[in-house]
PDB file of C-alpha atoms in Angstrom:
ATOM      1  CA  LEU A   1      -4.743  27.439  10.078  1.00 89.00           C
ATOM      2  CA  ASN A   2      -2.330  24.566   9.699  1.00 93.00           C
ATOM      3  CA  GLN A   3      -3.625  22.693   6.660  1.00 94.00           C
ATOM      4  CA  THR A   4      -0.970  20.001   7.156  1.00 93.00           C
ATOM      5  CA  ALA A   5      -2.782  18.806  10.293  1.00 96.00           C
ATOM      6  CA  PRO A   6      -5.155  16.031   9.137  1.00 96.00           C
ATOM      7  CA  PHE A   7      -8.074  17.213  11.302  1.00 97.00           C
ATOM      8  CA  VAL A   8      -7.765  20.809  10.071  1.00 97.00           C
ATOM      9  CA  SER A   9      -7.401  19.781   6.448  1.00 97.00           C
ATOM     10  CA  SER A  10     -10.322  17.364   6.455  1.00 97.00           C
ATOM     11  CA  THR A  11     -12.543  19.834   8.318  1.00 97.00           C
ATOM     12  CA  LEU A  12     -11.798  22.628   5.829  1.00 97.00           C
ATOM     13  CA  LEU A  13     -12.349  20.362   2.828  1.00 98.00           C
ATOM     14  CA  THR A  14     -15.644  19.069   4.228  1.00 98.00           C
ATOM     15  CA  LEU A  15     -16.737  22.624   5.004  1.00 97.00           C
ATOM     16  CA  VAL A  16     -16.059  23.907   1.497  1.00 97.00           C
ATOM     17  CA  THR A  17     -17.727  20.875  -0.084  1.00 98.00           C
ATOM     18  CA  ASN A  18     -20.869  21.479   2.000  1.00 98.00           C
ATOM     19  CA  ILE A  19     -20.950  25.231   1.366  1.00 97.00           C
ATOM     20  CA  VAL A  20     -20.567  24.851  -2.418  1.00 98.00           C
ATOM     21  CA  SER A  21     -23.233  22.144  -2.467  1.00 97.00           C
ATOM     22  CA  ASN A  22     -25.719  23.867  -0.147  1.00 97.00           C
ATOM     23  CA  TYR A  23     -25.556  27.247  -1.864  1.00 98.00           C
ATOM     24  CA  GLY A  24     -25.027  26.131  -5.459  1.00 96.00           C
ATOM     25  CA  PHE A  25     -21.876  28.133  -6.081  1.00 97.00           C
ATOM     26  CA  ASP A  26     -20.405  27.821  -9.576  1.00 96.00           C
ATOM     27  CA  GLY A  27     -16.989  29.084  -8.571  1.00 97.00           C
ATOM     28  CA  VAL A  28     -14.813  29.775  -5.538  1.00 97.00           C
ATOM     29  CA  ARG A  29     -12.301  32.578  -4.994  1.00 96.00           C
ATOM     30  CA  ILE A  30      -9.431  31.443  -2.778  1.00 96.00           C
ATOM     31  CA  ASP A  31      -7.955  34.321  -0.816  1.00 94.00           C
ATOM     32  CA  ALA A  32      -4.245  34.196   0.105  1.00 91.00           C
ATOM     33  CA  GLY A  33      -3.546  31.212  -2.138  1.00 94.00           C
ATOM     34  CA  MET A  34       0.197  31.607  -1.769  1.00 93.00           C
ATOM     35  CA  GLU A  35      -0.141  30.972   1.968  1.00 94.00           C
ATOM     36  CA  MET A  36      -1.328  27.413   1.257  1.00 95.00           C
ATOM     37  CA  SER A  37       0.694  24.478  -0.011  1.00 95.00           C
ATOM     38  CA  HIS A  38       0.193  23.370  -3.586  1.00 96.00           C
ATOM     39  CA  GLU A  39      -0.986  20.011  -2.257  1.00 97.00           C
ATOM     40  CA  PHE A  40      -3.690  21.598  -0.106  1.00 97.00           C
ATOM     41  CA  LEU A  41      -4.784  23.878  -2.964  1.00 97.00           C
ATOM     42  CA  ALA A  42      -5.178  20.850  -5.233  1.00 98.00           C
ATOM     43  CA  ASN A  43      -7.240  19.083  -2.561  1.00 98.00           C
ATOM     44  CA  LEU A  44      -9.313  22.239  -2.021  1.00 98.00           C
ATOM     45  CA  THR A  45      -9.962  22.604  -5.753  1.00 98.00           C
ATOM     46  CA  ASN A  46     -11.028  18.966  -5.898  1.00 98.00           C
ATOM     47  CA  ALA A  47     -13.299  19.380  -2.855  1.00 98.00           C
ATOM     48  CA  CYS A  48     -14.927  22.473  -4.362  1.00 97.00           C
ATOM     49  CA  GLY A  49     -15.885  20.630  -7.527  1.00 97.00           C
ATOM     50  CA  VAL A  50     -16.334  23.986  -9.287  1.00 98.00           C
ATOM     51  CA  PHE A  51     -14.078  26.581 -10.907  1.00 97.00           C
ATOM     52  CA  THR A  52     -11.457  27.953  -8.500  1.00 97.00           C
ATOM     53  CA  ILE A  53      -9.437  31.153  -8.776  1.00 97.00           C
ATOM     54  CA  ALA A  54      -6.677  31.904  -6.291  1.00 97.00           C
ATOM     55  CA  GLU A  55      -5.125  35.158  -5.181  1.00 96.00           C
ATOM     56  CA  VAL A  56      -1.355  34.804  -5.605  1.00 96.00           C
ATOM     57  CA  TRP A  57      -0.215  38.355  -5.005  1.00 95.00           C
ATOM     58  CA  ASP A  58       3.159  38.488  -6.701  1.00 96.00           C
ATOM     59  CA  TYR A  59       4.413  40.273  -9.798  1.00 96.00           C
ATOM     60  CA  GLN A  60       6.713  37.449 -10.989  1.00 97.00           C
ATOM     61  CA  VAL A  61       4.977  35.594 -13.825  1.00 98.00           C
ATOM     62  CA  PRO A  62       6.685  32.193 -13.364  1.00 97.00           C
ATOM     63  CA  PHE A  63       5.851  32.169  -9.655  1.00 97.00           C
ATOM     64  CA  VAL A  64       2.184  33.013 -10.230  1.00 97.00           C
ATOM     65  CA  ALA A  65       1.951  30.545 -13.131  1.00 97.00           C
ATOM     66  CA  SER A  66       3.299  27.769 -10.891  1.00 96.00           C
ATOM     67  CA  TYR A  67      -0.071  27.681  -9.098  1.00 97.00           C
ATOM     68  CA  LEU A  68      -2.029  26.650 -12.176  1.00 95.00           C
ATOM     69  CA  GLY A  69      -2.833  22.977 -12.124  1.00 94.00           C
ATOM     70  CA  TYR A  70      -3.425  23.185  -8.383  1.00 97.00           C
ATOM     71  CA  VAL A  71      -6.230  25.720  -8.941  1.00 97.00           C
ATOM     72  CA  ASP A  72      -8.104  26.499 -12.144  1.00 96.00           C
ATOM     73  CA  SER A  73      -7.034  30.111 -12.358  1.00 96.00           C
ATOM     74  CA  VAL A  74      -5.113  32.901 -10.665  1.00 97.00           C
ATOM     75  CA  PHE A  75      -5.528  36.652 -10.607  1.00 97.00           C
ATOM     76  CA  SER A  76      -3.339  38.492 -13.079  1.00 96.00           C
ATOM     77  CA  TYR A  77      -1.229  40.399 -10.542  1.00 96.00           C
ATOM     78  CA  PRO A  78       1.892  40.534 -12.743  1.00 96.00           C
ATOM     79  CA  LEU A  79       0.014  42.367 -15.497  1.00 95.00           C
ATOM     80  CA  TYR A  80      -1.745  44.539 -12.916  1.00 94.00           C
ATOM     81  CA  GLY A  81       1.655  45.595 -11.570  1.00 94.00           C
ATOM     82  CA  THR A  82       2.918  46.415 -15.048  1.00 96.00           C
ATOM     83  CA  LEU A  83      -0.194  48.403 -15.990  1.00 94.00           C
ATOM     84  CA  SER A  84      -0.027  50.304 -12.707  1.00 94.00           C
ATOM     85  CA  GLY A  85       3.579  51.207 -13.444  1.00 96.00           C
ATOM     86  CA  VAL A  86       2.872  52.302 -17.005  1.00 96.00           C
ATOM     87  CA  PHE A  87      -0.278  54.321 -16.376  1.00 95.00           C
ATOM     88  CA  GLY A  88       0.340  55.373 -12.782  1.00 95.00           C
ATOM     89  CA  ASN A  89       4.075  55.970 -12.699  1.00 95.00           C
ATOM     90  CA  SER A  90       4.923  56.870 -16.318  1.00 94.00           C
ATOM     91  CA  GLU A  91       6.948  53.697 -16.921  1.00 94.00           C
ATOM     92  CA  SER A  92       7.629  52.648 -20.508  1.00 97.00           C
ATOM     93  CA  MET A  93       4.761  51.099 -22.447  1.00 96.00           C
ATOM     94  CA  TRP A  94       7.267  48.515 -23.692  1.00 97.00           C
ATOM     95  CA  GLY A  95       6.767  46.932 -20.284  1.00 96.00           C
ATOM     96  CA  ILE A  96       3.298  45.817 -21.382  1.00 97.00           C
ATOM     97  CA  GLU A  97       4.679  44.079 -24.458  1.00 97.00           C
ATOM     98  CA  SER A  98       7.380  42.430 -22.390  1.00 97.00           C
ATOM     99  CA  LYS A  99       4.887  41.235 -19.766  1.00 97.00           C
ATOM    100  CA  LEU A 100       2.509  39.837 -22.404  1.00 96.00           C
ATOM    101  CA  ARG A 101       5.416  37.950 -23.986  1.00 97.00           C
ATOM    102  CA  GLU A 102       6.218  36.528 -20.555  1.00 97.00           C
ATOM    103  CA  TYR A 103       2.555  35.520 -20.174  1.00 97.00           C
ATOM    104  CA  LYS A 104       2.687  33.691 -23.501  1.00 96.00           C
ATOM    105  CA  ASP A 105       5.772  31.781 -22.332  1.00 97.00           C
ATOM    106  CA  ASN A 106       4.347  30.830 -18.911  1.00 97.00           C
ATOM    107  CA  PHE A 107       0.575  30.421 -19.207  1.00 96.00           C
ATOM    108  CA  ASN A 108      -1.077  27.816 -21.416  1.00 93.00           C
ATOM    109  CA  ASP A 109      -4.419  29.646 -21.411  1.00 93.00           C
ATOM    110  CA  THR A 110      -4.486  33.334 -20.507  1.00 93.00           C
ATOM    111  CA  SER A 111      -8.259  33.480 -20.998  1.00 92.00           C
ATOM    112  CA  VAL A 112      -8.831  31.976 -17.542  1.00 91.00           C
ATOM    113  CA  LEU A 113      -6.779  34.580 -15.660  1.00 95.00           C
ATOM    114  CA  GLY A 114      -8.599  36.990 -13.369  1.00 95.00           C
ATOM    115  CA  LEU A 115      -8.321  40.609 -14.530  1.00 86.00           C
ATOM    116  CA  PHE A 116      -8.529  43.967 -12.822  1.00 71.00           C
ATOM    117  CA  PHE A 117     -10.264  46.968 -14.367  1.00 65.00           C
TER     118      PHE A 117
END
């Protein structure tokens, strides 16, 4: 859907506001967050009025971190990719240290990131 079209944008924002209110959700997972503009994500987060976590499926930490502020949280795909490489493809465990250092440099609060187990 074209969220830049005023009718589409306002309809989606009204819909999410009503759904969160009617069902009492305390958080919203936003699928395909990287397919939406930062501006629309900020408006969506505001319309939700509850905690939002977006799927930004990319392994580059700065790119994923760039979505924070528009949504409350993102899934930790960069660390997921590193862990998959280390434990699934016998890559060096130093990759974990390197990725965590990159997290420290790019995320203000890693405690809000969505994790995979």
